């Protein structure tokens, strides 16, 4: 397996790789500069930049056709997707390193993402997309207007939600090689 196979997906195109790495680097630079401008220590800047690399890049990676084919290939089920969501422990890493990003905030963000992922994966296929979008928009409100998050990290919750709920959990019907089935219309 190549580095692209591991970081993006097997058979990722050159265009996909360029887009994914560009988003990851731009995300790392943006997040790091925001942390530095806010007066973060070197450790805070480095950790926030690494989280930015993963989340900005991962949101784009998970939206590629190659990643959709890989993550939603035959044999992959809700359990696989939920494990992928659950290993994203970045809220707790931020709580450990960033002053003002508390453990309760980390637990609330992580808990919301896990609960939303459970709901999305349990939803009938024809309703998954609107349910994932509903969870994401309410999660954006939670992470930007309800929880105590340092201003320079207000991007974190929305980008995490986009990466996991919209980009990762939702299969692309074209990438999967089929159109989503919809229930018969009610007359």
Backbone as a chain_set.jsonl record, in Angstrom:
{"seq": "XXXXXXXXXXXXXXXXXXXXXXXXXXXXXXXXXXXXXXXXXXXXXXXXXXXXXXXXXXXXXXXXXXXXXXXXXXXXXXXXXXXXXXXXXXXXXXXXXXXXXXXXXXXXXXXXXXXXXXXXXXXXXXXXXXXXXXXXXXXXXXXXXXXXXXXXXXXXXXXXXXXXXXXXXXXXXXXXXXXXXXXXXXX", "coords": {"N": [[0.839, -1.198, 0.0], [0.524, 2.197, -0.828], [1.439, 5.508, 0.369], [-0.58, 7.263, -0.398], [-2.688, 5.434, -0.685], [-3.155, 4.817, 1.964], [-3.634, 7.33, 3.235], [-5.567, 8.574, 1.673], [-7.209, 6.887, -0.294], [-7.26, 3.593, -1.728], [-6.335, 3.567, -5.148], [-6.72, 6.291, -5.568], [-7.004, 9.213, -7.511], [-4.577, 11.317, -9.176], [-5.454, 13.94, -9.204], [-7.35, 13.924, -7.109], [-5.619, 13.359, -4.953], [-3.933, 15.631, -5.01], [-5.784, 17.657, -4.425], [-6.686, 16.821, -1.88], [-4.299, 16.84, -0.288], [-3.636, 19.521, -0.579], [-5.806, 20.788, 0.704], [-5.42, 19.768, 3.277], [-2.885, 20.839, 4.002], [-3.428, 23.594, 3.755], [-5.411, 23.776, 5.702], [-3.944, 23.098, 8.005], [-2.093, 25.218, 8.094], [-3.832, 27.432, 8.3], [-5.221, 26.83, 10.742], [-3.031, 26.702, 12.512], [-1.989, 29.336, 12.296], [-4.168, 30.797, 13.291], [-4.179, 29.877, 15.95], [-1.663, 30.759, 16.781], [-1.926, 33.543, 16.438], [-3.773, 33.98, 18.42], [-2.223, 33.837, 20.602], [-1.303, 31.384, 21.423], [0.769, 28.83, 22.893], [3.827, 27.294, 21.694], [3.396, 24.533, 21.684], [0.57, 24.411, 21.66], [0.074, 25.64, 19.174], [1.308, 23.816, 17.398], [-0.125, 21.402, 17.928], [-2.778, 22.2, 17.329], [-2.42, 22.867, 14.633], [-1.804, 20.321, 13.588], [-4.218, 18.985, 14.111], [-5.847, 20.529, 12.48], [-4.724, 19.864, 9.965], [-5.48, 17.148, 9.797], [-8.35, 17.277, 10.013], [-9.325, 19.224, 8.086], [-8.092, 18.234, 5.767], [-9.064, 15.596, 5.917], [-11.85, 15.949, 5.676], [-12.067, 16.628, 3.008], [-10.813, 14.403, 1.812], [-12.603, 12.316, 2.595], [-14.761, 12.959, 1.044], [-14.1, 12.317, -1.528], [-14.429, 10.413, -4.567], [-12.888, 8.079, -4.671], [-12.405, 7.521, -1.919], [-15.044, 7.204, -1.049], [-15.77, 4.898, -2.467], [-13.988, 3.122, -1.232], [-14.548, 3.223, 1.594], [-17.21, 2.527, 1.607], [-17.437, 0.064, 0.454], [-18.449, -3.291, -0.527], [-19.319, -5.34, 2.239], [-18.686, -3.595, 4.243], [-20.08, -2.145, 7.078], [-22.42, -0.533, 9.37], [-21.084, -0.744, 11.813], [-18.337, -0.605, 11.126], [-18.218, 2.03, 10.196], [-18.957, 3.429, 12.481], [-16.851, 2.828, 14.21], [-14.782, 4.153, 12.874], [-15.649, 6.804, 13.229], [-15.578, 6.915, 16.041], [-12.85, 6.739, 16.675], [-11.889, 9.247, 16.407], [-10.578, 11.213, 18.4], [-9.878, 13.823, 18.81], [-11.192, 16.01, 20.165], [-10.576, 15.538, 22.865], [-7.811, 15.604, 22.858], [-7.438, 18.3, 22.301], [-8.581, 19.364, 24.634], [-6.711, 18.535, 26.464], [-4.464, 20.053, 25.792], [-5.084, 22.726, 25.023], [-5.667, 25.747, 26.597], [-8.74, 26.813, 27.96], [-10.317, 25.215, 26.388], [-12.282, 23.06, 27.519], [-12.647, 19.918, 29.371], [-15.33, 19.133, 29.626], [-16.458, 20.389, 27.438], [-15.078, 19.047, 25.41], [-16.057, 16.431, 25.876], [-18.784, 16.856, 25.377], [-18.798, 17.586, 22.644], [-17.645, 15.279, 21.486], [-19.448, 13.318, 22.392], [-21.818, 14.228, 21.169], [-21.158, 13.914, 18.444], [-20.784, 11.128, 18.299], [-23.37, 10.218, 19.081], [-24.89, 11.375, 17.011], [-23.786, 10.05, 14.806], [-24.59, 7.441, 15.37], [-27.381, 7.752, 15.097], [-27.548, 8.542, 12.374], [-26.478, 6.258, 11.037], [-28.378, 4.399, 11.74], [-30.618, 5.213, 10.486], [-33.079, 4.848, 7.9], [-31.922, 4.245, 4.586], [-32.825, 6.041, 2.543], [-33.32, 8.351, 3.938], [-31.005, 9.133, 5.149], [-29.199, 11.18, 4.262], [-30.615, 13.747, 4.619], [-30.979, 13.523, 7.408], [-28.338, 13.405, 8.348], [-27.491, 15.95, 7.572], [-29.226, 17.511, 9.135], [-28.371, 16.811, 11.729], [-25.774, 17.792, 11.555], [-26.133, 20.614, 11.187], [-27.374, 21.303, 13.599], [-25.382, 20.481, 15.304], [-23.396, 22.311, 14.605], [-24.456, 24.653, 15.673], [-24.408, 23.918, 18.384], [-21.614, 23.626, 18.804], [-20.589, 26.127, 18.217], [-22.12, 28.148, 19.37], [-23.171, 27.391, 21.816], [-21.448, 25.81, 23.465], [-18.436, 26.401, 25.391], [-15.902, 27.478, 23.628], [-12.672, 28.347, 22.623], [-12.206, 31.27, 20.638], [-10.409, 31.058, 18.452], [-10.667, 28.428, 17.813], [-13.18, 27.98, 16.819], [-13.77, 26.897, 14.359], [-13.358, 24.193, 14.646], [-15.431, 22.317, 15.638], [-17.531, 22.491, 13.584], [-16.006, 21.634, 11.285], [-15.161, 19.075, 12.054], [-17.672, 17.807, 12.256], [-18.536, 17.987, 9.58], [-16.552, 16.451, 8.311], [-16.963, 13.878, 9.467], [-19.809, 13.266, 9.683], [-21.042, 14.159, 7.28], [-19.168, 13.86, 5.093], [-17.895, 11.324, 5.572], [-19.846, 9.371, 6.535], [-21.92, 9.364, 4.655], [-22.717, 7.624, 1.792], [-21.714, 8.045, -1.582], [-23.866, 7.925, -4.161], [-23.207, 7.656, -6.886], [-20.518, 6.935, -6.736], [-20.782, 4.551, -5.434], [-21.945, 3.129, -7.38], [-24.636, 2.868, -7.798], [-28.007, 4.034, -7.685], [-29.67, 5.734, -5.024], [-32.263, 4.025, -3.305], [-35.664, 4.871, -3.143], [-38.645, 5.218, -1.237], [-41.859, 4.167, -2.47], [-44.019, 6.651, -3.885], [-46.497, 8.258, -1.865], [-49.871, 8.174, -2.46]], "CA": [[0.0, 0.0, 0.0], [1.266, 3.452, -0.89], [0.996, 6.528, 1.325], [-1.889, 7.739, -0.86], [-3.678, 4.402, -0.357], [-3.449, 4.898, 3.397], [-4.147, 8.643, 3.642], [-6.743, 8.949, 0.882], [-7.89, 5.616, -0.559], [-6.659, 2.892, -2.858], [-6.688, 4.031, -6.493], [-7.024, 7.725, -5.631], [-6.413, 9.846, -8.689], [-3.627, 12.39, -8.881], [-6.239, 15.147, -8.91], [-7.876, 13.775, -5.752], [-4.5, 13.487, -4.019], [-3.513, 17.037, -4.961], [-6.826, 18.402, -3.72], [-6.691, 16.426, -0.466], [-3.11, 17.356, 0.386], [-3.733, 20.984, -0.554], [-6.748, 21.144, 1.771], [-4.798, 19.436, 4.557], [-1.842, 21.826, 4.288], [-4.093, 24.887, 3.984], [-6.071, 23.673, 7.006], [-2.914, 23.147, 9.05], [-1.564, 26.585, 8.142], [-4.894, 28.294, 8.825], [-5.438, 26.53, 12.16], [-1.836, 27.097, 13.241], [-1.927, 30.799, 12.354], [-5.207, 31.257, 14.225], [-3.708, 29.588, 17.308], [-0.529, 31.659, 17.06], [-2.469, 34.901, 16.566], [-4.477, 34.034, 19.709], [-1.24, 33.785, 21.68], [-1.055, 30.007, 21.856], [2.154, 28.386, 23.04], [4.312, 26.498, 20.561], [2.705, 23.25, 21.742], [-0.804, 24.628, 21.202], [0.111, 25.911, 17.734], [1.626, 22.572, 16.688], [-1.251, 20.459, 18.059], [-3.919, 22.735, 16.571], [-2.084, 22.722, 13.212], [-1.948, 18.903, 13.242], [-5.661, 18.706, 14.083], [-6.322, 21.169, 11.258], [-4.298, 19.033, 8.84], [-6.325, 15.951, 9.76], [-9.772, 17.534, 9.793], [-9.56, 19.865, 6.788], [-7.741, 17.244, 4.747], [-9.968, 14.448, 6.007], [-13.168, 16.3, 5.141], [-11.961, 16.547, 1.553], [-10.543, 12.997, 1.499], [-13.804, 11.495, 2.746], [-15.729, 13.329, 0.008], [-13.644, 11.883, -2.85], [-15.015, 9.183, -5.115], [-12.047, 6.943, -4.263], [-12.672, 7.207, -0.512], [-16.421, 6.684, -0.963], [-15.723, 3.492, -2.899], [-13.239, 2.34, -0.249], [-15.229, 3.133, 2.883], [-18.565, 1.989, 1.448], [-17.335, -1.139, -0.379], [-19.204, -4.427, 0.019], [-18.803, -5.89, 3.487], [-18.565, -2.535, 5.254], [-21.398, -1.888, 7.656], [-22.499, 0.564, 10.347], [-20.051, -0.927, 12.837], [-17.08, -0.067, 10.59], [-18.321, 3.489, 10.147], [-18.983, 3.945, 13.855], [-15.48, 2.741, 14.733], [-14.05, 5.258, 12.258], [-16.059, 8.028, 13.933], [-15.165, 6.842, 17.446], [-11.398, 6.923, 16.867], [-11.568, 10.673, 16.286], [-10.498, 11.686, 19.782], [-9.29, 15.156, 18.811], [-11.692, 16.92, 21.212], [-9.87, 15.292, 24.123], [-6.451, 16.11, 22.666], [-7.514, 19.757, 22.47], [-8.817, 19.636, 26.057], [-5.45, 18.278, 27.157], [-3.405, 20.987, 25.42], [-5.518, 24.107, 24.78], [-6.366, 26.428, 27.689], [-10.055, 27.327, 27.582], [-11.077, 24.147, 25.733], [-12.417, 22.183, 28.674], [-12.995, 18.501, 29.244], [-16.775, 19.021, 29.403], [-16.66, 20.763, 26.036], [-14.599, 17.909, 24.616], [-17.004, 15.323, 26.037], [-20.037, 17.217, 24.709], [-18.597, 17.487, 21.196], [-17.442, 13.869, 21.153], [-20.719, 12.628, 22.623], [-22.764, 14.617, 20.127], [-20.752, 13.294, 17.181], [-21.078, 9.691, 18.396], [-24.83, 10.056, 19.057], [-25.354, 11.693, 15.664], [-23.37, 8.955, 13.918], [-25.497, 6.317, 15.648], [-28.67, 8.064, 14.482], [-27.408, 8.518, 10.912], [-26.298, 4.888, 10.547], [-29.607, 3.638, 12.011], [-31.69, 5.797, 9.681], [-33.252, 4.212, 6.583], [-31.008, 4.787, 3.577], [-33.374, 7.167, 1.785], [-33.382, 9.538, 4.8], [-29.698, 9.381, 5.79], [-28.61, 12.468, 3.909], [-31.205, 14.859, 5.37], [-30.732, 13.348, 8.848], [-26.948, 13.804, 8.587], [-27.429, 17.41, 7.484], [-29.897, 18.057, 10.318], [-27.459, 16.637, 12.863], [-24.629, 18.689, 11.362], [-26.466, 22.02, 11.442], [-27.582, 21.485, 15.032], [-24.057, 20.372, 15.899], [-22.703, 23.579, 14.39], [-24.969, 25.573, 16.701], [-23.869, 23.465, 19.671], [-20.165, 23.832, 18.926], [-20.182, 27.526, 18.013], [-22.935, 29.112, 20.113], [-23.595, 26.889, 23.135], [-20.287, 25.366, 24.247], [-17.328, 27.344, 25.569], [-14.791, 27.116, 22.75], [-11.881, 29.53, 22.286], [-12.569, 31.821, 19.33], [-9.539, 30.565, 17.394], [-11.04, 27.04, 17.519], [-14.589, 27.877, 16.432], [-13.842, 26.071, 13.158], [-13.137, 22.783, 14.962], [-16.661, 21.524, 15.665], [-18.137, 22.359, 12.258], [-15.199, 20.837, 10.349], [-15.257, 17.685, 12.519], [-18.996, 17.317, 11.864], [-18.553, 17.821, 8.124], [-15.693, 15.314, 7.972], [-17.476, 12.584, 9.898], [-21.226, 13.004, 9.411], [-21.406, 14.382, 5.878], [-18.226, 13.286, 4.131], [-17.601, 9.902, 5.781], [-20.986, 8.458, 6.705], [-22.836, 9.342, 3.518], [-22.149, 7.066, 0.558], [-22.044, 8.754, -2.807], [-24.536, 6.908, -4.974], [-22.46, 7.446, -8.125], [-19.302, 6.193, -6.381], [-21.186, 3.198, -5.057], [-22.395, 2.465, -8.578], [-26.082, 2.636, -7.767], [-28.817, 5.147, -7.23], [-30.347, 5.389, -3.767], [-33.65, 3.63, -3.478], [-36.612, 5.705, -2.414], [-39.924, 4.528, -1.098], [-42.878, 4.525, -3.462], [-44.747, 7.849, -3.457], [-47.804, 8.06, -1.234], [-50.891, 8.834, -3.279]], "C": [[0.876, 1.251, 0.0], [0.741, 4.404, 0.19], [-0.362, 7.095, 0.913], [-2.993, 6.733, -0.548], [-4.101, 4.504, 1.099], [-4.109, 6.219, 3.791], [-5.397, 9.069, 2.879], [-7.577, 7.688, 0.674], [-7.137, 4.914, -1.671], [-7.214, 3.439, -4.174], [-7.14, 5.488, -6.54], [-6.324, 8.312, -6.846], [-5.405, 10.911, -8.257], [-4.354, 13.681, -8.514], [-6.814, 15.091, -7.501], [-6.767, 13.981, -4.727], [-4.066, 14.938, -3.891], [-4.518, 17.877, -4.188], [-6.809, 18.095, -2.226], [-5.491, 16.983, 0.293], [-3.124, 18.881, 0.46], [-4.664, 21.441, 0.566], [-6.133, 20.876, 3.139], [-3.746, 20.473, 4.946], [-2.464, 23.192, 4.569], [-4.805, 24.891, 5.334], [-5.082, 23.762, 8.15], [-2.375, 24.561, 9.209], [-2.599, 27.526, 8.756], [-5.08, 28.083, 10.322], [-4.247, 26.971, 13.001], [-1.712, 28.609, 13.373], [-2.984, 31.369, 13.3], [-4.768, 31.043, 15.671], [-2.57, 30.527, 17.7], [-1.007, 33.088, 17.287], [-3.197, 35.074, 17.907], [-3.513, 33.941, 20.892], [-0.958, 32.395, 22.202], [0.427, 29.705, 21.962], [2.554, 27.59, 21.799], [3.603, 25.147, 20.521], [1.277, 23.377, 21.226], [-0.831, 24.83, 19.69], [0.353, 24.62, 16.955], [0.447, 21.597, 16.751], [-2.448, 20.937, 17.238], [-3.652, 22.619, 15.068], [-2.238, 21.268, 12.76], [-3.424, 18.495, 13.171], [-6.273, 19.331, 12.822], [-5.96, 20.367, 10.017], [-5.231, 17.837, 8.691], [-7.77, 16.274, 9.386], [-10.061, 18.187, 8.45], [-9.244, 18.879, 5.661], [-8.699, 16.076, 4.733], [-11.361, 14.724, 5.487], [-13.161, 16.185, 3.62], [-11.713, 15.1, 1.125], [-11.839, 12.19, 1.512], [-14.882, 11.819, 1.716], [-15.304, 12.862, -1.383], [-14.341, 10.587, -3.273], [-14.214, 7.965, -4.67], [-12.316, 6.539, -2.824], [-14.081, 6.662, -0.33], [-16.446, 5.217, -1.367], [-15.053, 2.611, -1.844], [-14.028, 2.152, 1.043], [-16.623, 2.516, 2.795], [-18.572, 0.767, 0.525], [-18.154, -2.274, 0.25], [-18.521, -5.001, 1.263], [-18.621, -4.864, 4.588], [-19.961, -2.23, 5.773], [-21.315, -0.758, 8.682], [-21.399, 0.455, 11.397], [-18.717, -0.352, 12.376], [-17.088, 1.459, 10.597], [-18.296, 4.095, 11.548], [-17.604, 3.869, 14.506], [-14.64, 3.883, 14.164], [-14.377, 6.573, 12.961], [-15.48, 8.032, 15.351], [-13.669, 7.072, 17.657], [-10.976, 8.383, 16.735], [-11.661, 11.334, 17.667], [-9.915, 13.094, 19.897], [-9.886, 16.1, 19.85], [-10.927, 16.762, 22.532], [-8.405, 15.728, 24.045], [-6.437, 17.625, 22.855], [-7.741, 20.115, 23.935], [-7.53, 19.47, 26.865], [-4.444, 19.415, 26.956], [-3.84, 22.454, 25.401], [-6.228, 24.7, 25.992], [-7.695, 26.995, 27.185], [-10.904, 26.333, 26.805], [-11.19, 23.036, 26.774], [-12.806, 20.751, 28.354], [-14.484, 18.307, 28.996], [-17.112, 19.395, 27.959], [-16.237, 19.616, 25.13], [-15.588, 16.752, 24.674], [-18.322, 15.614, 25.322], [-19.901, 17.097, 23.198], [-18.48, 16.028, 20.785], [-18.756, 13.093, 21.301], [-21.751, 12.955, 21.56], [-22.425, 13.924, 18.814], [-21.073, 11.797, 17.195], [-22.59, 9.45, 18.316], [-25.381, 10.326, 17.661], [-24.989, 10.585, 14.68], [-24.246, 7.724, 14.122], [-26.854, 6.539, 14.983], [-28.585, 7.961, 12.96], [-27.304, 7.085, 10.402], [-27.534, 4.027, 10.786], [-30.79, 4.114, 11.17], [-31.836, 5.034, 8.367], [-32.466, 4.978, 5.512], [-31.55, 6.032, 2.878], [-33.496, 8.449, 2.614], [-32.036, 9.908, 5.418], [-29.127, 10.752, 5.484], [-29.282, 13.612, 4.652], [-31.006, 14.733, 6.878], [-29.306, 13.771, 9.182], [-26.799, 15.32, 8.517], [-28.105, 18.055, 8.688], [-28.978, 17.958, 11.535], [-26.282, 17.611, 12.753], [-24.999, 20.13, 11.679], [-26.741, 22.264, 12.922], [-26.268, 21.342, 15.8], [-23.235, 21.633, 15.731], [-23.168, 24.599, 15.431], [-24.397, 25.202, 18.067], [-22.407, 23.869, 19.829], [-19.72, 25.274, 18.753], [-20.941, 28.517, 18.878], [-23.315, 28.663, 21.51], [-22.395, 26.547, 24.01], [-19.223, 26.457, 24.327], [-16.126, 26.837, 24.767], [-13.998, 28.391, 22.474], [-12.17, 29.971, 20.846], [-11.706, 31.239, 18.209], [-9.81, 29.102, 17.037], [-12.508, 26.896, 17.124], [-14.788, 27.067, 15.149], [-13.889, 24.584, 13.489], [-14.414, 21.937, 14.895], [-17.308, 21.376, 14.303], [-17.331, 21.48, 11.294], [-15.204, 19.367, 10.754], [-16.59, 17.069, 12.093], [-19.071, 17.075, 10.359], [-17.739, 16.59, 7.729], [-16.377, 13.986, 8.276], [-18.916, 12.309, 9.476], [-21.583, 13.15, 7.933], [-20.459, 13.671, 4.917], [-18.036, 11.78, 4.327], [-18.838, 9.012, 5.775], [-21.896, 8.343, 5.49], [-22.173, 8.74, 2.286], [-22.581, 7.915, -0.628], [-22.637, 7.716, -3.749], [-23.796, 6.646, -6.283], [-21.199, 6.631, -7.845], [-19.632, 4.757, -6.044], [-21.728, 2.427, -6.26], [-23.886, 2.172, -8.604], [-26.778, 3.908, -7.329], [-29.478, 4.765, -5.929], [-31.79, 4.997, -4.053], [-34.533, 4.525, -2.612], [-37.917, 4.948, -2.287], [-40.889, 4.994, -2.191], [-43.637, 5.748, -2.972], [-46.099, 7.491, -2.851], [-48.819, 8.838, -2.048], [-52.098, 9.178, -2.45]], "O": [[1.851, 1.338, 0.746], [-0.27, 4.133, 0.837], [-1.202, 7.377, 1.768], [-4.104, 7.121, -0.187], [-5.269, 4.3, 1.428], [-5.042, 6.228, 4.594], [-6.201, 9.846, 3.394], [-8.547, 7.457, 1.396], [-6.453, 5.558, -2.468], [-8.404, 3.732, -4.291], [-7.866, 5.879, -7.453], [-5.191, 7.949, -7.163], [-5.397, 11.343, -7.104], [-3.923, 14.419, -7.628], [-6.777, 16.084, -6.774], [-6.954, 14.696, -3.743], [-3.853, 15.424, -2.78], [-4.131, 18.721, -3.38], [-6.905, 19.004, -1.401], [-5.641, 17.531, 1.385], [-2.675, 19.462, 1.448], [-4.342, 22.379, 1.295], [-6.306, 21.672, 4.062], [-3.718, 20.934, 6.087], [-2.069, 23.871, 5.516], [-4.801, 25.905, 6.033], [-5.346, 24.424, 9.154], [-2.217, 25.047, 10.329], [-2.271, 28.325, 9.633], [-5.095, 29.046, 11.088], [-4.42, 27.544, 14.076], [-1.367, 29.111, 14.443], [-2.714, 32.323, 14.029], [-4.959, 31.915, 16.518], [-2.528, 31.027, 18.824], [-0.554, 33.763, 18.211], [-3.234, 36.173, 18.461], [-3.938, 33.964, 22.047], [-0.431, 32.239, 23.303], [1.24, 30.253, 21.219], [1.714, 27.258, 20.963], [3.246, 24.666, 19.445], [0.823, 22.544, 20.441], [-1.672, 24.251, 19.003], [-0.325, 24.36, 15.961], [0.064, 21.028, 15.73], [-3.062, 20.143, 16.525], [-4.566, 22.304, 14.306], [-2.746, 21.01, 11.669], [-3.826, 17.749, 12.278], [-7.124, 18.719, 12.176], [-6.784, 20.205, 9.118], [-5.712, 17.547, 7.596], [-8.349, 15.608, 8.528], [-10.963, 17.743, 7.739], [-10.027, 18.714, 4.725], [-9.106, 15.611, 3.668], [-11.997, 13.837, 4.917], [-14.123, 15.707, 3.019], [-12.335, 14.622, 0.176], [-12.14, 11.469, 0.561], [-15.817, 11.039, 1.534], [-16.077, 12.998, -2.332], [-14.775, 9.788, -2.443], [-14.791, 6.933, -4.328], [-12.444, 5.351, -2.527], [-14.288, 5.748, 0.467], [-17.066, 4.391, -0.696], [-15.495, 1.49, -1.593], [-14.157, 1.029, 1.531], [-17.156, 2.038, 3.796], [-19.585, 0.467, -0.108], [-18.506, -2.211, 1.428], [-17.298, -5.124, 1.315], [-18.423, -5.227, 5.747], [-20.905, -2.076, 4.998], [-20.276, -0.116, 8.838], [-20.845, 1.47, 11.82], [-18.034, 0.319, 13.15], [-16.099, 2.097, 10.956], [-17.691, 5.143, 11.771], [-17.234, 4.758, 15.273], [-13.871, 4.51, 14.893], [-13.479, 7.364, 13.253], [-14.952, 9.048, 15.804], [-13.266, 7.552, 18.716], [-9.806, 8.706, 16.938], [-12.677, 11.923, 18.035], [-9.503, 13.504, 20.982], [-9.155, 16.933, 20.385], [-10.666, 17.745, 23.225], [-7.829, 16.168, 25.04], [-5.535, 18.169, 23.492], [-7.152, 21.076, 24.429], [-7.302, 20.19, 27.837], [-3.657, 19.708, 27.856], [-3.045, 23.334, 25.731], [-7.287, 24.208, 26.381], [-7.756, 27.586, 26.107], [-12.09, 26.577, 26.584], [-10.308, 22.185, 26.893], [-13.227, 20.42, 27.245], [-14.872, 17.417, 28.239], [-17.969, 18.767, 27.338], [-16.954, 19.256, 24.196], [-15.92, 16.16, 23.647], [-18.913, 14.715, 24.725], [-20.793, 16.565, 22.538], [-19.14, 15.589, 19.844], [-19.12, 12.305, 20.427], [-22.477, 12.074, 21.099], [-23.315, 13.403, 18.142], [-21.578, 11.262, 16.208], [-23.041, 8.58, 17.571], [-26.241, 9.589, 17.179], [-25.793, 10.225, 13.82], [-24.603, 7.043, 13.161], [-27.411, 5.623, 14.378], [-29.455, 7.361, 12.328], [-27.973, 6.729, 9.432], [-27.721, 3.021, 10.101], [-31.843, 3.476, 11.156], [-30.838, 4.617, 7.78], [-32.37, 6.205, 5.55], [-30.802, 6.981, 2.647], [-33.747, 9.519, 2.06], [-31.943, 10.902, 6.139], [-28.617, 11.418, 6.384], [-28.578, 14.403, 5.28], [-30.875, 15.749, 7.562], [-29.085, 14.429, 10.198], [-26.065, 15.91, 9.31], [-27.603, 19.05, 9.211], [-28.831, 18.924, 12.284], [-25.852, 18.184, 13.754], [-24.249, 20.811, 12.378], [-26.382, 23.316, 13.45], [-26.064, 22.0, 16.821], [-22.459, 21.991, 16.616], [-22.353, 25.323, 16.001], [-23.953, 26.072, 18.817], [-22.012, 24.393, 20.871], [-18.59, 25.616, 19.104], [-20.456, 29.626, 19.102], [-23.745, 29.486, 22.319], [-22.337, 26.952, 25.171], [-19.123, 27.317, 23.452], [-15.434, 25.903, 25.172], [-14.587, 29.415, 22.126], [-12.353, 29.141, 19.956], [-12.217, 30.956, 17.125], [-9.249, 28.589, 16.069], [-13.025, 25.78, 17.101], [-15.896, 26.596, 14.894], [-14.404, 23.793, 12.698], [-14.461, 20.945, 14.167], [-17.611, 20.257, 13.889], [-17.908, 20.67, 10.568], [-15.248, 18.494, 9.887], [-16.625, 15.932, 11.621], [-19.614, 16.061, 9.92], [-18.181, 15.783, 6.911], [-16.374, 13.077, 7.447], [-19.213, 11.23, 8.963], [-22.346, 12.346, 7.397], [-20.908, 12.955, 4.022], [-18.016, 11.034, 3.348], [-18.867, 7.999, 5.076], [-22.572, 7.329, 5.315], [-21.183, 9.276, 1.787], [-23.695, 8.439, -0.656], [-21.976, 6.737, -4.094], [-23.766, 5.505, -6.744], [-20.847, 5.742, -8.62], [-18.853, 3.848, -6.333], [-21.948, 1.218, -6.178], [-24.339, 1.313, -9.361], [-26.179, 4.759, -6.671], [-29.819, 3.599, -5.73], [-32.446, 5.563, -4.928], [-34.173, 4.881, -1.489], [-38.251, 4.126, -3.141], [-40.739, 6.079, -2.753], [-43.879, 5.881, -1.772], [-46.755, 6.54, -3.278], [-48.64, 10.03, -2.297], [-53.063, 9.739, -2.968]]}, "num_chains": 1, "name": "protein.A"}
